[in-house]
Coordinates of C-alpha atoms and ligand atoms in Angstrom, one line a residue:
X40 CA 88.9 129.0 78.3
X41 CA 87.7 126.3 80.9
X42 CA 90.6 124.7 82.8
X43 CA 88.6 121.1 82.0
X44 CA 88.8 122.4 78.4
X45 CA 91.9 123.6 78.0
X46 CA 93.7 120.2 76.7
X47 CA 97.0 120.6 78.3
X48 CA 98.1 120.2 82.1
X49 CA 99.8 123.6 83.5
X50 CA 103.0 123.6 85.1
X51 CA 101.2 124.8 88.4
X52 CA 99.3 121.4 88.2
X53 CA 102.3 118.9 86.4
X54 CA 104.4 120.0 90.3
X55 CA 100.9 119.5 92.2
X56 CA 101.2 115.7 90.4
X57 CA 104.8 114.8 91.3
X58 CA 104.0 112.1 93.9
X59 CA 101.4 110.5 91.7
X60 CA 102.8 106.7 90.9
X61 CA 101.0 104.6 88.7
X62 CA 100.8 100.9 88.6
X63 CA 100.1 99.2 85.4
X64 CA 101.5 97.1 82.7
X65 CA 100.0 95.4 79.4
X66 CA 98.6 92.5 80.9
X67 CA 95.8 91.4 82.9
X68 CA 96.2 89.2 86.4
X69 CA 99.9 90.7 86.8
X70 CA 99.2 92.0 90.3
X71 CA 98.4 95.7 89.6
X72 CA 95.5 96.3 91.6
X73 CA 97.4 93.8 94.5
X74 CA 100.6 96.8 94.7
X75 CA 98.2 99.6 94.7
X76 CA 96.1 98.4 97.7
X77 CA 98.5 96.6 99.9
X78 CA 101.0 99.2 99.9
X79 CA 98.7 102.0 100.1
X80 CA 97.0 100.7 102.9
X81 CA 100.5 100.7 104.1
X82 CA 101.9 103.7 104.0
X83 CA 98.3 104.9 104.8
X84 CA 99.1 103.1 108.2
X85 CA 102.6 104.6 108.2
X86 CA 100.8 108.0 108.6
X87 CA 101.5 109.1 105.2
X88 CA 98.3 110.5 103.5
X89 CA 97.3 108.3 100.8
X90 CA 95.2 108.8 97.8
X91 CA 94.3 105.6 95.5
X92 CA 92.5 106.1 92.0
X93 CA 90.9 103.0 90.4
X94 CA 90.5 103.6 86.8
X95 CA 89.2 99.8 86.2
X96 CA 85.7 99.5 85.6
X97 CA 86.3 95.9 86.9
X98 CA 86.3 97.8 90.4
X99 CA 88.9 95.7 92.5
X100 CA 90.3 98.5 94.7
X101 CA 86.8 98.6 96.0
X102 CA 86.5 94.9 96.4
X103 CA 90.2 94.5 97.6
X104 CA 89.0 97.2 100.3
X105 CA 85.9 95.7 101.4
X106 CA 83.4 98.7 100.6
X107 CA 81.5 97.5 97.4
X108 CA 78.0 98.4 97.6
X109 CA 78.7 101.1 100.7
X110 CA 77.8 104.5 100.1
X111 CA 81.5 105.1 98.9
X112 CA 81.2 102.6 96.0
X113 CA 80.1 105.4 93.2
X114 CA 80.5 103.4 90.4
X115 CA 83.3 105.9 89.1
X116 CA 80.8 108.5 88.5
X117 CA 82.3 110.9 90.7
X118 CA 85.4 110.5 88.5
X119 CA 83.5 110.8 85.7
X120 CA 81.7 114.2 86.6
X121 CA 84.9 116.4 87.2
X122 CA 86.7 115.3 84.1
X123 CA 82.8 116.0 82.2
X124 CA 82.7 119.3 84.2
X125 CA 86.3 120.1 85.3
X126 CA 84.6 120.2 89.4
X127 CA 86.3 119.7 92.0
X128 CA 86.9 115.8 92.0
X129 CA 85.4 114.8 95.9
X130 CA 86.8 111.1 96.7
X131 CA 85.5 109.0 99.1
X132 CA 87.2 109.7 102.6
X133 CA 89.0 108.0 105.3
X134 CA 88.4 103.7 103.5
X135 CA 90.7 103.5 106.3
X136 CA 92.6 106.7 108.4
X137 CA 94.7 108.6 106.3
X138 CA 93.6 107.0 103.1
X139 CA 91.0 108.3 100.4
X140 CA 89.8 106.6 97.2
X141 CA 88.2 107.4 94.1
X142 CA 86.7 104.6 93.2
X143 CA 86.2 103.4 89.6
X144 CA 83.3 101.1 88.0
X145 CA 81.2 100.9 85.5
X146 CA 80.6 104.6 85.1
X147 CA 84.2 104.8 83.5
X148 CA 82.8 103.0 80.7
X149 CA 81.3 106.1 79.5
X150 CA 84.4 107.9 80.0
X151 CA 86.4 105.2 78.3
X152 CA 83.9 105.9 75.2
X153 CA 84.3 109.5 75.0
X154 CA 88.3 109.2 75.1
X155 CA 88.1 106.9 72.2
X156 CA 85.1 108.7 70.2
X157 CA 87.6 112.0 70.5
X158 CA 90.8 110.7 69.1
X159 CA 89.5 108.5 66.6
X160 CA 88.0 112.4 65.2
X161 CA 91.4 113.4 66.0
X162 CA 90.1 115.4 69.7
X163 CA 91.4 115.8 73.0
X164 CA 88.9 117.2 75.0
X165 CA 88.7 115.2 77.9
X166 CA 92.1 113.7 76.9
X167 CA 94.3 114.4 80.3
X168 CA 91.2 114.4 82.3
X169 CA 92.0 112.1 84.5
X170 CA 95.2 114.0 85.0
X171 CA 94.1 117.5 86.2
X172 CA 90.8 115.6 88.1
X173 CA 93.8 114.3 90.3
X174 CA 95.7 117.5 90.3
X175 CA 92.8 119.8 92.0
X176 CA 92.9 117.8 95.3
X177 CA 96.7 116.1 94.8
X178 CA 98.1 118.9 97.5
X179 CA 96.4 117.6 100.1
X180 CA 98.5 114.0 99.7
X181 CA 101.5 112.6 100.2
X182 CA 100.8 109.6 98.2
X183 CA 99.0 109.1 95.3
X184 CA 98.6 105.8 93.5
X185 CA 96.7 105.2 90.4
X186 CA 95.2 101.3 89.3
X187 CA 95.1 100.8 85.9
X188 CA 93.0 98.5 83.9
X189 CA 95.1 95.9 81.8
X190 CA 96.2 97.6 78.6
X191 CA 94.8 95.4 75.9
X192 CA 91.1 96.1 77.6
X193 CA 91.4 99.8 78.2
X194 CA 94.6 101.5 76.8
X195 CA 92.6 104.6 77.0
X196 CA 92.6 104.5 80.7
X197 CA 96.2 103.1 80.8
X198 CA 97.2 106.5 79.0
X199 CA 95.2 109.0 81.1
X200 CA 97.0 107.2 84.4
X201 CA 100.4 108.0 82.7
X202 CA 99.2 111.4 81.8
X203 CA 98.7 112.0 85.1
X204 CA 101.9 110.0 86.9
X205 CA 105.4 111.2 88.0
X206 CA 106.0 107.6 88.3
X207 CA 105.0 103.8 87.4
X208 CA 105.5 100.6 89.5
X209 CA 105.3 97.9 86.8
X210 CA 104.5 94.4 88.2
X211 CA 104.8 91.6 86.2
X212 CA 104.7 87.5 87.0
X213 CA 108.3 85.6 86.5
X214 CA 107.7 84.4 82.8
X215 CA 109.8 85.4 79.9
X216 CA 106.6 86.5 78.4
X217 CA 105.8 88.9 81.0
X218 CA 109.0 90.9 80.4
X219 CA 107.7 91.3 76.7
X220 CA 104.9 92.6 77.9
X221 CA 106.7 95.3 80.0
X222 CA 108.4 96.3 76.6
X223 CA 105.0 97.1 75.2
X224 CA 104.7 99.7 78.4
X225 CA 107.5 101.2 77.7
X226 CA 106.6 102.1 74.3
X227 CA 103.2 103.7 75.9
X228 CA 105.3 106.2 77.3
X229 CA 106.2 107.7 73.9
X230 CA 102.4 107.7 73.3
X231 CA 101.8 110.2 76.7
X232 CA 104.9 112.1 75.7
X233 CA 103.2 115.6 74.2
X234 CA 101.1 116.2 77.2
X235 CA 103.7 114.1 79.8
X236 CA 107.2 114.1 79.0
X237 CA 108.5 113.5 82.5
X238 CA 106.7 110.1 83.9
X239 CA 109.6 107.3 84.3
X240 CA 109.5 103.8 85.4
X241 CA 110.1 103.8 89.1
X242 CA 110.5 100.1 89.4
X243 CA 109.4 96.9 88.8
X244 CA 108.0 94.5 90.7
X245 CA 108.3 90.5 90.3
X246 CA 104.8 89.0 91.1
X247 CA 103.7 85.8 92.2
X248 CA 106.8 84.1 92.9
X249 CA 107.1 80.4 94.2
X250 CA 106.7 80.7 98.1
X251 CA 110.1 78.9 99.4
X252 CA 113.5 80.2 100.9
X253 CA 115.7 80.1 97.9
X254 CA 115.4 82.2 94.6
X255 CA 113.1 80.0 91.8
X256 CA 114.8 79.4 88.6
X257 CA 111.9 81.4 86.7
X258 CA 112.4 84.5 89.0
X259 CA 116.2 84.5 88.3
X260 CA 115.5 84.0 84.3
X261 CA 113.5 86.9 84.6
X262 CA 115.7 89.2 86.8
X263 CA 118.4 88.5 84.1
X264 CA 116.0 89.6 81.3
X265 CA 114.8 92.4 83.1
X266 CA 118.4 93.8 83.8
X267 CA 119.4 93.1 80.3
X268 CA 116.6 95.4 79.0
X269 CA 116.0 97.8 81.4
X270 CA 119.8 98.3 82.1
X271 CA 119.8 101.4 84.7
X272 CA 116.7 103.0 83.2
X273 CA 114.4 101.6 86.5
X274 CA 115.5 98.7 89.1
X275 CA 113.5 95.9 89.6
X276 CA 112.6 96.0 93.5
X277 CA 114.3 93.4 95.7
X278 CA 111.1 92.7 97.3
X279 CA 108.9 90.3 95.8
X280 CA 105.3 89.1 96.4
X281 CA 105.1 85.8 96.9
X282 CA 102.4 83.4 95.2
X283 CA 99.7 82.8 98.2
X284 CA 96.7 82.3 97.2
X285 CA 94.9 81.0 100.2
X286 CA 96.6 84.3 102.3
X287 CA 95.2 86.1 99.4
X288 CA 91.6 85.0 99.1
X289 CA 91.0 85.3 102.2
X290 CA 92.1 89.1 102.3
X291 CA 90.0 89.2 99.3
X292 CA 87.0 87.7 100.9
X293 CA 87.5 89.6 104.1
X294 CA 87.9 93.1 102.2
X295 CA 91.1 93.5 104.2
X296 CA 94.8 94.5 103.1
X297 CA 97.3 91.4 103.4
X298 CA 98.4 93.1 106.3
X299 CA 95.4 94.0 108.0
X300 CA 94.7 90.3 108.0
X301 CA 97.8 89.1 109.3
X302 CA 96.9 91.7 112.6
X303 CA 93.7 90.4 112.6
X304 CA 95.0 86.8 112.5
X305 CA 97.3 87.4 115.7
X306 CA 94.0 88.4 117.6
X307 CA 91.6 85.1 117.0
X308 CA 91.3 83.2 119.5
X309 CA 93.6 80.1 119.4
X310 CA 91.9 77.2 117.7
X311 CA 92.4 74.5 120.8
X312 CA 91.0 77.6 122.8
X313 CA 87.6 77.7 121.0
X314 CA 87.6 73.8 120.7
X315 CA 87.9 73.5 124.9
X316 CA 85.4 76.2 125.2
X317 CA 83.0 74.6 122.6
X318 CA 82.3 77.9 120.9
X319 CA 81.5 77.7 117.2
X320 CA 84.4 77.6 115.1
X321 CA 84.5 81.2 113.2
X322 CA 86.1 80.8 109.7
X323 CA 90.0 80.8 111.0
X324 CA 92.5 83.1 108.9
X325 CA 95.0 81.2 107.0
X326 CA 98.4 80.7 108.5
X327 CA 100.0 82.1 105.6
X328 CA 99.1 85.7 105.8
X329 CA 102.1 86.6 107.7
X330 CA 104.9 85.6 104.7
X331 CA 102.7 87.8 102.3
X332 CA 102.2 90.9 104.9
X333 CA 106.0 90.8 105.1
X334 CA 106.7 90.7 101.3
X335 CA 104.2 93.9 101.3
X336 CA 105.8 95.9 104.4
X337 CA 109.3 95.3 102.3
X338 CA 107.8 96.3 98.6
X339 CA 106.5 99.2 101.1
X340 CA 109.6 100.6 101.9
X341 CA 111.3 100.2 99.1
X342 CA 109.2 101.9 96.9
X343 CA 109.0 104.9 99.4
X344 CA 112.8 104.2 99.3
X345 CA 113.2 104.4 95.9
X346 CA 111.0 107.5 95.3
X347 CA 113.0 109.0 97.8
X348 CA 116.4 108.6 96.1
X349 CA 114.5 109.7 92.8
X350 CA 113.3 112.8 94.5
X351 CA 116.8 113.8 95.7
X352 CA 118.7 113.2 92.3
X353 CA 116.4 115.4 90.9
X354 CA 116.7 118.4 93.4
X355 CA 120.3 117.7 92.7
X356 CA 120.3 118.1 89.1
X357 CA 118.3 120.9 89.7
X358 CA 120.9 122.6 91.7
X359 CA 123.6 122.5 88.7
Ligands
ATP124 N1 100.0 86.8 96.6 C1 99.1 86.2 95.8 N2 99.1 84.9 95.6 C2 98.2 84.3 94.8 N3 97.3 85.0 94.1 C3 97.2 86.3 94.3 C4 98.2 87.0 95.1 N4 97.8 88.3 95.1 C5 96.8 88.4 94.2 N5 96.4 87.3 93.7 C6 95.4 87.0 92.7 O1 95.9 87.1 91.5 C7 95.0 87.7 90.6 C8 95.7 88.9 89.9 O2 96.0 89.9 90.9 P1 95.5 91.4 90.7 O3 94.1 91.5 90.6 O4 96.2 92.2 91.7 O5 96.2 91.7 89.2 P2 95.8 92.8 88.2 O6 97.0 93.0 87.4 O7 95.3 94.0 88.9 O8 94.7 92.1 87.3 P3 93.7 92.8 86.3 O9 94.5 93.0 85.0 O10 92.6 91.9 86.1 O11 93.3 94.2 86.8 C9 93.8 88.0 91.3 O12 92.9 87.0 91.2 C10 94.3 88.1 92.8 O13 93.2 87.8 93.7
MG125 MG1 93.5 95.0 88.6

């Protein structure tokens, strides 16, 4: 039988797949795509070697990483082709050093449509797809992170990236509604179970706080809901992201990491500089970069933390 055919995922490839981490939760505009591209540019900058998988045909990793419309931007139809063929999937190299992406697009469309055609005749062909496309190049990362679309648009999508994770990073925005909507993610887990029994909630991540020195009433509401229902299955991180949106339209605009445009912010030339030489004012970056860079170098490390002490209680458990 065809490995692309052969609906399961082998032991050989479910070990290859044990640093995959995805980030998704039910809801749209909950910072998904954000985590995924600031921390992998990150730890992509840290010298780990990072691998990001968009599975949103909306295509933000691409836009968050400035190369929409580059010879890189396939559209998703290079994803599409492995799990179609079972190839070797061939991402786009070095968006920046050490990191690769696979971009997604509008070509996932077609993919989403075969995934649902199959199961509603009761098939799983291309169901796991996603899974061992990932697992015939995952050896050669440290890192991988999966985007998922939101799960009311795609749950198709949403189900293939937790086919294929050790691990998800759920972010969600400090309303009590949000944490109902992280319930709804946990159940997806039961719903991956027969072909994935072993992805866990890594953490989760509180998105879009108010910016100011002490803790908001709405993030401590939800930290107090969180802990109730999660109990010790998964922390929520420490780190937050704070809500910035000039900082963050501007990284948006600029197709640069949060972080990459607080470095470039510390090389413009000063403002009363260009004004004394009469030069042209170029469009200045924000101020504000620098609170959100740090938020992201602090979710950074504690999500490589975290993974860390993960790993190590399971070689332990191993052991006995
Ligand atoms: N720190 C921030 N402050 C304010 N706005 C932000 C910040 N980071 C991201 N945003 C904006 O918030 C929105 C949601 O962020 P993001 O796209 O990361 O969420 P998502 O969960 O991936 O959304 P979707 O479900 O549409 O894929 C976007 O418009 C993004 O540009
Ligand atoms: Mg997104």
């Amino acid at each position: 039988m065809d490995s692309h055919n052969a609906n399961i995922i082998t032991p050989q490839e479910r070990l290859s797949l044990r640093r995959v981490i995805a980030s998704a939760n039910g809801k749209g505009g909950v910072g998904k795509t954000s985590v995924v591209t600031n921390t992998g540019t990150l730890l992509a900058d840290a010298g780990y070697k990072v691998l990001i998988v968009d599975l949103d045909s909306q295509k933000n990793v691409a836009i968050n990483l400035g190369f929409v419309n580059t010879e890189a931007d396939d559209e998703g139809q290079g994803l599409f082709n492995t799990v179609l063929t079972g190839t070797t999937l061939q991402p786009a190299k070095n968006i920046r050093e050490n990191l690769d992406v696979v971009p997604g697009g509008t070509q996932l469309n077609a993919l989403g449509d075969l995934l649902v055609g199959e199961s509603r005749r009761g098939k799983q062909q291309y169901r796991g797809g996603v899974a061992r496309a990932i697992a015939s190049i995952a050896d050669q990362y440290d890192i991988i992170l999966i985007d998922t679309p939101p799960a009311d648009h795609s749950v198709h999508f949403v189900d293939e990236a937790m086919i294929a994770a050790r691990w998800v990073i759920a972010p969600l925005r400090p309303e009590r509604k949000s944490v109902s909507a992280l319930q709804a993610l946990v159940r997806r887990f039961n719903d991956v179970a027969d072909l994935n029994d072993e992805v866990q909630l890594l953490g989760v991540v509180i998105f879009g706080v108010t910016a100011g020195s002490r803790m908001s009433l709405a993030e401590k509401d939800t930290r107090e809901d969180l802990a109730s229902m999660l109990g010790d299955i998964a922390p929520v991180f420490s780190a937050t992201v704070r809500n910035v949106p000039a900082a963050d339209a501007d990284a948006v605009r600029r197709g640069m990491s949060v972080v990459e445009l607080a470095d470039a912010a510390t090389r413009q030339t000063p403002f009363w500089q260009a004004l004394r030489d009469g030069k042209k004012q170029e469009r200045r970056i924000t101020g504000s970069a620098n609170s959100l860079a740090e938020d992201y170098v602090a979710l950074g490390s504690e999500i490589v933390q975290e993974l860390q002490r993960q790993e190590d209680l399971y070689a332990a458990e191993m052991e006995v």
